CSV table of C-alpha atoms and ligand atoms in Angstrom, one decimal:
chain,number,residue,atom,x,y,z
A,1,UNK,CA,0.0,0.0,0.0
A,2,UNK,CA,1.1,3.3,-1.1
A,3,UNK,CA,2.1,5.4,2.0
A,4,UNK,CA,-1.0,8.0,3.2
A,5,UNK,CA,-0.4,11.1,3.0
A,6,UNK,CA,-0.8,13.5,5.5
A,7,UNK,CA,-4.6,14.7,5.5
A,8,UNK,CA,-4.4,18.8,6.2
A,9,UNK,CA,-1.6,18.2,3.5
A,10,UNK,CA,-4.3,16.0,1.2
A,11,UNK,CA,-6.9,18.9,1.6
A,12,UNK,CA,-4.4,21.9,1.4
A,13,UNK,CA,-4.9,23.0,4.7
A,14,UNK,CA,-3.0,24.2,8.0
A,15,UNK,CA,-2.9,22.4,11.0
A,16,UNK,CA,-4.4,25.2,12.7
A,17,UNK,CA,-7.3,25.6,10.4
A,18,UNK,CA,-10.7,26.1,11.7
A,19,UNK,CA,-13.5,23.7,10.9
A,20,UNK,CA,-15.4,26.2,8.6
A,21,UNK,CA,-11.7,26.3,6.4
A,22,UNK,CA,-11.5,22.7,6.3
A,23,UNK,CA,-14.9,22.3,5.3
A,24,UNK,CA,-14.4,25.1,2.2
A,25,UNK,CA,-11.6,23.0,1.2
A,26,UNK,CA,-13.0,20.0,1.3
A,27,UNK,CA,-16.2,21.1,-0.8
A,28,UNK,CA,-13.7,22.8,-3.0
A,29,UNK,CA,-11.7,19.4,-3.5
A,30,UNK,CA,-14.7,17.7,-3.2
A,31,UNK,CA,-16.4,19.1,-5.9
A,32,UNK,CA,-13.6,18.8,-8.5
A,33,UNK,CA,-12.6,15.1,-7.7
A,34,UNK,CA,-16.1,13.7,-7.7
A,35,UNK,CA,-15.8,10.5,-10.2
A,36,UNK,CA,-18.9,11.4,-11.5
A,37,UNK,CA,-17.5,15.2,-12.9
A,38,UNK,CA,-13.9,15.1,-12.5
A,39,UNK,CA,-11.7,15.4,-15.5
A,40,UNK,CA,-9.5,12.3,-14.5
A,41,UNK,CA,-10.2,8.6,-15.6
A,42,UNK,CA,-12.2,7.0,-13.3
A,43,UNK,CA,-9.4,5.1,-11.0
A,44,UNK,CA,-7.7,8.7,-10.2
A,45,UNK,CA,-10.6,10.1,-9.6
A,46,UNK,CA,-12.3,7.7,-7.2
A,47,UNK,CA,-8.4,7.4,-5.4
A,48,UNK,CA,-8.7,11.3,-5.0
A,49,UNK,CA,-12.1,11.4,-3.5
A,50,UNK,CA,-11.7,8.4,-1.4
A,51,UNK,CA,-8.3,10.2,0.0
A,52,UNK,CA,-10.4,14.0,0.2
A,53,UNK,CA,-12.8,12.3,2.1
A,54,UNK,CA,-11.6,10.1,4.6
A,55,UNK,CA,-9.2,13.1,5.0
A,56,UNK,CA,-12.0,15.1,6.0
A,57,UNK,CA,-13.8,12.0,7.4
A,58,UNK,CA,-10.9,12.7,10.1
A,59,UNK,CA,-10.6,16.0,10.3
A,60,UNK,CA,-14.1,17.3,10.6
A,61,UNK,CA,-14.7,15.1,13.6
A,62,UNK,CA,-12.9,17.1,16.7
A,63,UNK,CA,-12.2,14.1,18.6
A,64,UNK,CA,-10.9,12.1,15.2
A,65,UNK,CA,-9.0,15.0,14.6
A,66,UNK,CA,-7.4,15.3,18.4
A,67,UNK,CA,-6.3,11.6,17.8
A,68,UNK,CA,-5.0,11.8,14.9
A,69,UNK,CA,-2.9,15.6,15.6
A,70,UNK,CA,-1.8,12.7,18.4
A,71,UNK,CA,-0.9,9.4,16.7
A,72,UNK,CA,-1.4,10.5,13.5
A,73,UNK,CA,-2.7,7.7,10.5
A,74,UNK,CA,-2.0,4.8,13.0
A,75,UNK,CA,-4.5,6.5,15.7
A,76,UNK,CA,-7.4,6.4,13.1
A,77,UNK,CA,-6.6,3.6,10.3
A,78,UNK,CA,-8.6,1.5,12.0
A,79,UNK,CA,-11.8,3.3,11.4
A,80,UNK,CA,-11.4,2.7,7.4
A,81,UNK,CA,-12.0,-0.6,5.6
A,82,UNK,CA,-9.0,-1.4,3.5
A,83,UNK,CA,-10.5,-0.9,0.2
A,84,UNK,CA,-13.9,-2.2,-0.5
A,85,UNK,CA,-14.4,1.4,-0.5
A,86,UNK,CA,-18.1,3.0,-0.7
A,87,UNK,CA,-20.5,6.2,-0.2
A,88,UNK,CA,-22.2,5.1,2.3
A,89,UNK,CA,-18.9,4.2,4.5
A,90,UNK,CA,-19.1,8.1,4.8
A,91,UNK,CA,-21.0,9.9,7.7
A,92,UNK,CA,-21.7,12.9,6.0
A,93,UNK,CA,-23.3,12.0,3.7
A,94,UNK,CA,-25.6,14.7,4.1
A,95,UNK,CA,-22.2,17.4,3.0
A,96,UNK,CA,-22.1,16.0,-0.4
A,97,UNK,CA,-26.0,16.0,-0.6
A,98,UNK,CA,-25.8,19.6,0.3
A,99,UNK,CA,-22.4,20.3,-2.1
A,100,UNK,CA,-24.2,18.7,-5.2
A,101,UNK,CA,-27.8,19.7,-4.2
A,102,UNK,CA,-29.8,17.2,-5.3
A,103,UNK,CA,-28.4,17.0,-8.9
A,104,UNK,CA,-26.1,13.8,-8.0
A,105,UNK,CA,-29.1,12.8,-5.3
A,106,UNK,CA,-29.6,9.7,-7.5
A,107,UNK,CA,-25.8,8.8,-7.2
A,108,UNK,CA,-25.9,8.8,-3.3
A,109,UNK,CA,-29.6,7.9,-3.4
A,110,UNK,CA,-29.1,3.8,-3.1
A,111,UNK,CA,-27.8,4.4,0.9
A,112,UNK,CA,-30.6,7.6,0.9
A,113,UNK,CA,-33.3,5.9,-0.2
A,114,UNK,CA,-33.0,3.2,2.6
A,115,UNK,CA,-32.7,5.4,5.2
A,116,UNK,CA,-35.3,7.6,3.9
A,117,UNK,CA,-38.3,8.1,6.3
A,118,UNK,CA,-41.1,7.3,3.9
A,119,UNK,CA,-44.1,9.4,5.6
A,120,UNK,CA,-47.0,9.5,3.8
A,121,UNK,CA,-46.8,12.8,2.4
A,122,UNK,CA,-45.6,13.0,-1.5
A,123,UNK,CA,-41.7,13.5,-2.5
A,124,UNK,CA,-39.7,14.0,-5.2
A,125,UNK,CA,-37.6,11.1,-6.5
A,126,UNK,CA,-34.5,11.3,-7.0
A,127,UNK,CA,-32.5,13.3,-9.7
A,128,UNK,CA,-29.8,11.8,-11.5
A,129,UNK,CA,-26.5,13.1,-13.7
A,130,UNK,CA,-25.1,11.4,-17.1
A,131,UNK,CA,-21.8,12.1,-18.4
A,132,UNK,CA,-21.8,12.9,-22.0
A,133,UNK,CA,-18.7,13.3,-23.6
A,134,UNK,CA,-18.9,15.2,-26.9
A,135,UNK,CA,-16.2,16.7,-29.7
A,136,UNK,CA,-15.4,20.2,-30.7
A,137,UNK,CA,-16.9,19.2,-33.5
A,138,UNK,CA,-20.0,18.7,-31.9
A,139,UNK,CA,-19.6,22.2,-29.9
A,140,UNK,CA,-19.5,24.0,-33.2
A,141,UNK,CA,-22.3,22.1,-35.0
A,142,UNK,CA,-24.5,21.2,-32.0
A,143,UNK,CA,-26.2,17.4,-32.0
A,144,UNK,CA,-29.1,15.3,-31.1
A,145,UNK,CA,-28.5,12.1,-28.9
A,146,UNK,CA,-30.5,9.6,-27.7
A,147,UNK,CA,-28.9,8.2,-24.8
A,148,UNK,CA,-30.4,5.1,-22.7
A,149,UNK,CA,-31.0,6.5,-18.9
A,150,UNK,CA,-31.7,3.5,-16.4
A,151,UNK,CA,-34.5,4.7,-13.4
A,152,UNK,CA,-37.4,4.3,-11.5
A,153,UNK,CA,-40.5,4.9,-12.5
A,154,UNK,CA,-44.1,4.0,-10.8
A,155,UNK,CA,-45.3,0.8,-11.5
A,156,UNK,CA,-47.8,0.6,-14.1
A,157,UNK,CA,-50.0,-2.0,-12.8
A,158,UNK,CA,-50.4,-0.5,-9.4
A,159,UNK,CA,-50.2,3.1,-9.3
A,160,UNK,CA,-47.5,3.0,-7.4
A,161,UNK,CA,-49.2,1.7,-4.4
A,162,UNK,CA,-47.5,-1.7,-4.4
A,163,UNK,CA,-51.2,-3.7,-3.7
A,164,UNK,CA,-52.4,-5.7,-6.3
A,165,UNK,CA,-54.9,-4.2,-9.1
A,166,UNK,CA,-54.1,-1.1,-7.0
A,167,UNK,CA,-55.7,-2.3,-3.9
A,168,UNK,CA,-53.9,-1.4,-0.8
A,169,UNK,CA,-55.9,-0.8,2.8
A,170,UNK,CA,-55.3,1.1,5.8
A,171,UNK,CA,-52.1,-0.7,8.0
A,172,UNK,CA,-53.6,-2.4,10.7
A,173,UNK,CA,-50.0,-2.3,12.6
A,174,UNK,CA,-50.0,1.4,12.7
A,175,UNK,CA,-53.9,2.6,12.2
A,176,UNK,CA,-52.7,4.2,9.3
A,177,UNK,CA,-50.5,6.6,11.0
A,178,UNK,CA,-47.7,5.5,9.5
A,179,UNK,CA,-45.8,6.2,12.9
A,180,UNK,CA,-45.6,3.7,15.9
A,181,UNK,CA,-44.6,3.9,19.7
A,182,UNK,CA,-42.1,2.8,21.2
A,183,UNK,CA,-41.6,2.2,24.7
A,184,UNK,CA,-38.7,1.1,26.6
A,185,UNK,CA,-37.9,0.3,30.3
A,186,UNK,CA,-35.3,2.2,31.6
A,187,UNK,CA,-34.1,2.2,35.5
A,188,UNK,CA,-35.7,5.9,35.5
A,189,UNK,CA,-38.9,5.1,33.9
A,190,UNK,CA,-40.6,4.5,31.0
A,191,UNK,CA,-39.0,6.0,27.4
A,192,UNK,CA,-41.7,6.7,24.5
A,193,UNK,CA,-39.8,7.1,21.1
A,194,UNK,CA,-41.7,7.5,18.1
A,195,UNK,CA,-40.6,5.3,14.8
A,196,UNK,CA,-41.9,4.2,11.0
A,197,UNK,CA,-44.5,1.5,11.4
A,198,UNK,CA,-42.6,-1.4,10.5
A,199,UNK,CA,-45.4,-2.8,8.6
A,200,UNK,CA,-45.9,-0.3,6.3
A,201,UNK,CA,-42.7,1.2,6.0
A,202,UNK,CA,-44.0,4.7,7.4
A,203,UNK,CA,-46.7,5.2,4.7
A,204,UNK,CA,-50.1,4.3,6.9
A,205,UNK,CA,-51.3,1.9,3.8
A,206,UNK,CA,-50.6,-2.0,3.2
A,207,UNK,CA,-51.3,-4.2,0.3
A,208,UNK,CA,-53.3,-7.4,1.7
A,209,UNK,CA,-51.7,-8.8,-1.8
A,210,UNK,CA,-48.9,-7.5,-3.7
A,211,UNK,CA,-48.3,-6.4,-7.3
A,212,UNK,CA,-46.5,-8.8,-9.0
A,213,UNK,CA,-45.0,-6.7,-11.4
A,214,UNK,CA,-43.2,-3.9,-8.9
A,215,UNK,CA,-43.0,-6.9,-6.0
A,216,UNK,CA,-45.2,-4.4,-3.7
A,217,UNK,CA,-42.2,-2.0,-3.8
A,218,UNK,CA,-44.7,0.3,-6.2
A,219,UNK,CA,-41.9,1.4,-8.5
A,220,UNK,CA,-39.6,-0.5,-11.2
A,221,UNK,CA,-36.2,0.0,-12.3
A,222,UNK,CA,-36.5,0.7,-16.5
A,223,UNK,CA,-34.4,1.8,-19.0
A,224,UNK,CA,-35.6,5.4,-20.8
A,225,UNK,CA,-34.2,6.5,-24.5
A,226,UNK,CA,-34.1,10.0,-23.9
A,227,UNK,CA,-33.3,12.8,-26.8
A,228,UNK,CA,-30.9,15.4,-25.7
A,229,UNK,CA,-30.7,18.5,-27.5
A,230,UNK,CA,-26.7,19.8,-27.5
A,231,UNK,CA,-27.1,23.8,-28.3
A,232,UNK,CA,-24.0,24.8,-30.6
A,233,UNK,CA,-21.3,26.5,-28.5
A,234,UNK,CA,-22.0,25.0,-25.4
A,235,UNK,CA,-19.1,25.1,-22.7
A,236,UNK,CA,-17.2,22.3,-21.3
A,237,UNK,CA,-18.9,21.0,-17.9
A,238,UNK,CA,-22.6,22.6,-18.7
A,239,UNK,CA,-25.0,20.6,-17.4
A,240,UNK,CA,-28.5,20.5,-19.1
A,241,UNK,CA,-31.5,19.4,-17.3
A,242,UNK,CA,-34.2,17.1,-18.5
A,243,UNK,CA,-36.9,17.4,-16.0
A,244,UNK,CA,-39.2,14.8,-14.8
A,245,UNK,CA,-36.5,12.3,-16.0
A,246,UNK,CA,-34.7,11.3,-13.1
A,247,UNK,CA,-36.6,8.3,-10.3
A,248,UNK,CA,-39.8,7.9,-9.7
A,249,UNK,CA,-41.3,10.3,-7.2
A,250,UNK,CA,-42.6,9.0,-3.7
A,251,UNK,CA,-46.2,8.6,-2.6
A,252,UNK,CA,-47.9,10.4,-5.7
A,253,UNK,CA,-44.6,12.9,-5.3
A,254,UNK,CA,-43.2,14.1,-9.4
A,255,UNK,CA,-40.2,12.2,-10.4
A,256,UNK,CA,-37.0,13.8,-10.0
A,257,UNK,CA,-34.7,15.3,-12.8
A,258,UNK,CA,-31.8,14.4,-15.1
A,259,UNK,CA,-28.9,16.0,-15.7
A,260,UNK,CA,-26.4,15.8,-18.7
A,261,UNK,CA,-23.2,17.2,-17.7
A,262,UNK,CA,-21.1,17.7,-20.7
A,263,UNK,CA,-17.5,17.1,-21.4
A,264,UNK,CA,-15.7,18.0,-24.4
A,265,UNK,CA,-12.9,16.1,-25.4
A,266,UNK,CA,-9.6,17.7,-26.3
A,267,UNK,CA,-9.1,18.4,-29.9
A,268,UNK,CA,-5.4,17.5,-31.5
A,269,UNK,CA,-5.3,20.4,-33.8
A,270,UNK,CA,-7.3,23.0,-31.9
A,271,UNK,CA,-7.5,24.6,-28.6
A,272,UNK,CA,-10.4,26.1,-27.3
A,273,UNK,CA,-10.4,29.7,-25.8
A,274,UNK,CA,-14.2,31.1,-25.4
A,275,UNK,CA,-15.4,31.0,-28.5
A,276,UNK,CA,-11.7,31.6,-30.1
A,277,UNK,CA,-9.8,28.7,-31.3
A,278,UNK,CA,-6.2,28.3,-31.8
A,279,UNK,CA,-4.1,26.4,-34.2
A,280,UNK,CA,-0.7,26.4,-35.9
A,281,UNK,CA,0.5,27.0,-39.3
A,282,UNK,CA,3.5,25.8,-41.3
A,283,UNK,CA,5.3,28.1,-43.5
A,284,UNK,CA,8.8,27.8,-45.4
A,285,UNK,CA,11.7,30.9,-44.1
A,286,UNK,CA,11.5,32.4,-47.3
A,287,UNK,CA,7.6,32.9,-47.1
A,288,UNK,CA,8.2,34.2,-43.8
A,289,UNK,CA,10.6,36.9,-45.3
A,290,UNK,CA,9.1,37.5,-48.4
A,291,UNK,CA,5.6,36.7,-47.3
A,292,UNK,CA,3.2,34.4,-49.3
A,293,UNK,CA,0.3,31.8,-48.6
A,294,UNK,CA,-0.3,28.8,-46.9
A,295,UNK,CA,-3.1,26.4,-46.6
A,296,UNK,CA,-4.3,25.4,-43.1
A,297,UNK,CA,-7.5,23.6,-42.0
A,298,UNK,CA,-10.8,24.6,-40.3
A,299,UNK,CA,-12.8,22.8,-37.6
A,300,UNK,CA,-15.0,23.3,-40.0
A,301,UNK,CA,-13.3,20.5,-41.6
A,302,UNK,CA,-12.7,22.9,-45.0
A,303,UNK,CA,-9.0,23.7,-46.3
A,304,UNK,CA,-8.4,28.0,-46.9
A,305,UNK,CA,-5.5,29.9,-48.0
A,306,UNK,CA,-3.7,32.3,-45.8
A,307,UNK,CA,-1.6,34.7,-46.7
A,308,UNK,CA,1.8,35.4,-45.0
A,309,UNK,CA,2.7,39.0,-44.2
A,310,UNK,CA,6.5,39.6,-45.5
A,311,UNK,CA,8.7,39.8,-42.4
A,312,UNK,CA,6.2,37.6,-40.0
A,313,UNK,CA,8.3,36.5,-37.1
A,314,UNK,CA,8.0,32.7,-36.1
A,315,UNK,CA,5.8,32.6,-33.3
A,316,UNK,CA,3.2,35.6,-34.5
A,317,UNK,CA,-0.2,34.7,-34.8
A,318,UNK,CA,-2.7,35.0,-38.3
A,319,UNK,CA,-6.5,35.7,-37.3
A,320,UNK,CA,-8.8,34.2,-39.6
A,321,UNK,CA,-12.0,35.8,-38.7
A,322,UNK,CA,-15.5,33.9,-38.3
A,323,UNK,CA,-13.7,30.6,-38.1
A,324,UNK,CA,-13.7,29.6,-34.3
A,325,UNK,CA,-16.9,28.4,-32.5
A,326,UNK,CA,-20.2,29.9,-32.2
A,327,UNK,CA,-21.8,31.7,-29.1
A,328,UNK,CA,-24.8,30.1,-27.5
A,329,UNK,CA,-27.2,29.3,-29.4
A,330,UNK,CA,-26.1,32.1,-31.6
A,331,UNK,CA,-25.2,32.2,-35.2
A,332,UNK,CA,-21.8,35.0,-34.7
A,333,UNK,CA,-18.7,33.2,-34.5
A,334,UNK,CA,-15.1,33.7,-32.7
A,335,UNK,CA,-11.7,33.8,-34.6
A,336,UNK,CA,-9.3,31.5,-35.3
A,337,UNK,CA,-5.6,32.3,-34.4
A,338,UNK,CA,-3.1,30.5,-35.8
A,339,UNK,CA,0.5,30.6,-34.3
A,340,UNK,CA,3.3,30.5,-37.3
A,341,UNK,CA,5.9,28.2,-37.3
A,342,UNK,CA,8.9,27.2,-39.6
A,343,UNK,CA,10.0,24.2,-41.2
A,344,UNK,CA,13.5,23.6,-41.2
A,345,UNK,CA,14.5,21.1,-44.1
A,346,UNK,CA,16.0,18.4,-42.9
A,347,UNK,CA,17.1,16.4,-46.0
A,348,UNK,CA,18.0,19.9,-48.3
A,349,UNK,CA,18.1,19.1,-51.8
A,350,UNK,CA,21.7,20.3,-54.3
A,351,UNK,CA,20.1,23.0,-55.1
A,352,UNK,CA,18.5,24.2,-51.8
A,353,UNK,CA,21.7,23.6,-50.3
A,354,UNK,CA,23.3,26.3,-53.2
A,355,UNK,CA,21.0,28.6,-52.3
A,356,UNK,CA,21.5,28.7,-48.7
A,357,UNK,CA,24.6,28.8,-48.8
A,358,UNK,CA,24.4,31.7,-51.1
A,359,UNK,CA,22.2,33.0,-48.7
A,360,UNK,CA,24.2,32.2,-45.8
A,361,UNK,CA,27.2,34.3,-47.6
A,362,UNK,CA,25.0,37.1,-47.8
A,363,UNK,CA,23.7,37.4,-44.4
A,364,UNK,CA,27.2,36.8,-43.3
A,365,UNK,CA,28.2,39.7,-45.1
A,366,UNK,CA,25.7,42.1,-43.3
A,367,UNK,CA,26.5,40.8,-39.9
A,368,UNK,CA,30.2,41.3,-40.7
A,369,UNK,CA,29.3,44.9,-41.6
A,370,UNK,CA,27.5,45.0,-38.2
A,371,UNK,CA,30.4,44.0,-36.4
A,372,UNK,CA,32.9,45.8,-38.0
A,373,UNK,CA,30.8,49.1,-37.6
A,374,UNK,CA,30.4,48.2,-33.8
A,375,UNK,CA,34.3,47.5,-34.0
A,376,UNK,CA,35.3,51.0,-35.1
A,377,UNK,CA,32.2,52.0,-32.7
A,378,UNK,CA,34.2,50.6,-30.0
A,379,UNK,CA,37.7,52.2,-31.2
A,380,UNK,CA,36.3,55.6,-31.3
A,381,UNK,CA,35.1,55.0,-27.3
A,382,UNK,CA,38.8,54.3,-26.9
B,1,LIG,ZN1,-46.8,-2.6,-8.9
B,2,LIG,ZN1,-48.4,0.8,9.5
């Protein structure tokens, strides 16, 4: 096993830092390394958010935190499973809820949803996010994709109320209060707790028999094809929301959303600035001296014909207005830059090699008069 790193270190914190700063850190780190957003393949970015977490797992917890500033990873190790690593080993839980809203509910929803107090009252389901990964291509042109979403959605056959035909009665466990008491002997008396009816899960109603389709859970897991519609020019990591598409709601509740959070692949040829895009060009010295044309390549996928300024200096940039990407939803277009750069001959033909050398002559003539005027320069200082 890798050696742990030290967790202020891991969320970029002092060792003095209040809890409020290591919570801002952790939401911070928390946010970027999620597996279901972050950049990173899918192993670095669960290793990252395992590591943000437990390190905050720690060092939110004052006592944790006292014992580990102590006897640092040893004083604490314990409390993690090695590996076999999952959301719900995480206590709060309720943080990331409250980071991500409920946009990634439907990612923490399977150790939610069995917690969940089911009271009778209606509630949304859960809303989910889908990575789509998309081309620059695609950010230029815009596209329509169908992609295959699996939730849950109320059963067909029961309404949702999990009795079969639809039948469900009033718990006879609970009165149809949903609610139960509870009371325990204690050396000082009687306690009354109140809990879910553990009959009827909390919702007051029972089925005397259950759907056969949903198993009396009232809901099924399905598969929906769902049509996205990517706007041209749409930035890297916007998230577009489909709603009503995400799991079935609770107790007559609307289902929640879904959320497509886009990322757009890097392109080999051009870079993405705004609505700019850069590229390169490839030009010869003497077109660089004397100027001339080149040929270089759209995203557009179309070859043009650039001309060469006489005296452009490797490195300077060419604009070719209209040619980058479009704003949102918007027909006007950025610019594309394109940085100049030389190609040096490696394999110079007879005659090439005449002519530089020719040329070489000739330059070495002007810098000799340079240095010979800088000589007598220097003489006259004498
Ligand atoms: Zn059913
Ligand atoms: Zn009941």
């Amino acid at each position: 096993m890798p050696e742990q790193r030290d967790y202020y270190e891991v969320l970029g914190v002092s060792k003095t830092a209040s809890p409020d700063e290591i919570k801002s850190a952790y939401r911070t780190l928390a946010k970027k390394y999620h597996p279901d957003v972050s950049t990173e393949s899918k192993e670095v970015a669960e290793a990252k958010f395992k590591e943000i977490s437990e390190a905050y797992e720690v060092l939110s917890d004052a006592e944790k935190r006292q014992t580990y500033d102590k006897y640092g990873h040893a004083g604490v190790n314990s409390q993690f499973s090695n590996g076999g690593f999952s959301w719900d080993d995480f206590t709060h839980g309720d943080d990331i809820n409250d980071i991500f809203g409920d946009i990634f509910g439907g990612i923490f929803g399977g150790g939610r949803r069995q917690g969940r107090s089911r009271s009778n009252s209606p509630a949304t389901g859960e809303s989910l996010a889908y990575n789509m990964q998309i081309t620059l291509e695609d950010v230029l042109n815009g596209k329509t994709v169908e992609i295959s979403v699996p939730h849950s959605a109320t059963c067909p056959d029961c309404k949702g109320t999990g009795g079969k035909d639809g039948k469900v009665e009033r718990c006879t466990q609970c009165n149809g209060q949903g609610q139960v008491q509870n009371v325990t002997r204690t050396p000082f008396g009687n306690m009354m707790s109140v809990s879910d009816c553990p009959r009827c899960h909390g919702t007051g109603r029972m089925a005397t028999e259950k759907c056969l389709k949903c198993h009396g859970t009232g809901r099924n897991n399905i598969t929906s094809k769902i049509s996205i519609n990517i706007p041209k020019g749409i930035d890297d990591g916007a998230r577009i929301r489909v709603a009503g598409a995400g799991d079935a709601g609770y107790n007559g509740g609307s289902a929640g959303d879904l959320y497509v959070v886009i990322s757009v692949k890097e392109n080999k040829a051009f870079e993405r600035d705004g609505i700019n895009l850069w590229s390169e060009v490839t030009t010869t010295y003497s077109r660089l001296v004397l100027g001339g044309e080149e040929s270089i390549k759209t995203l557009d996928g179309e070859t043009i014909s650039v001309s060469i300024p006489a005296g452009t200096q490797i490195g300077g940039v060419l604009r070719i207005s209209g040619k980058g990407l479009p704003k949102l939803n918007q027909s006007v277009r950025g610019n594309l830059y394109a940085r100049v750069r030389m190609d040096i001959p490696t394999k110079p033909t007879a005659l090439e090699k005449e002519l530089l050398a020719k040329l070489d002559g000739e330059a070495g003539k002007k810098t000799s008069a340079k240095k010979s005027k800088l000589r007598s320069k220097l003489a006259d200082m004498k």
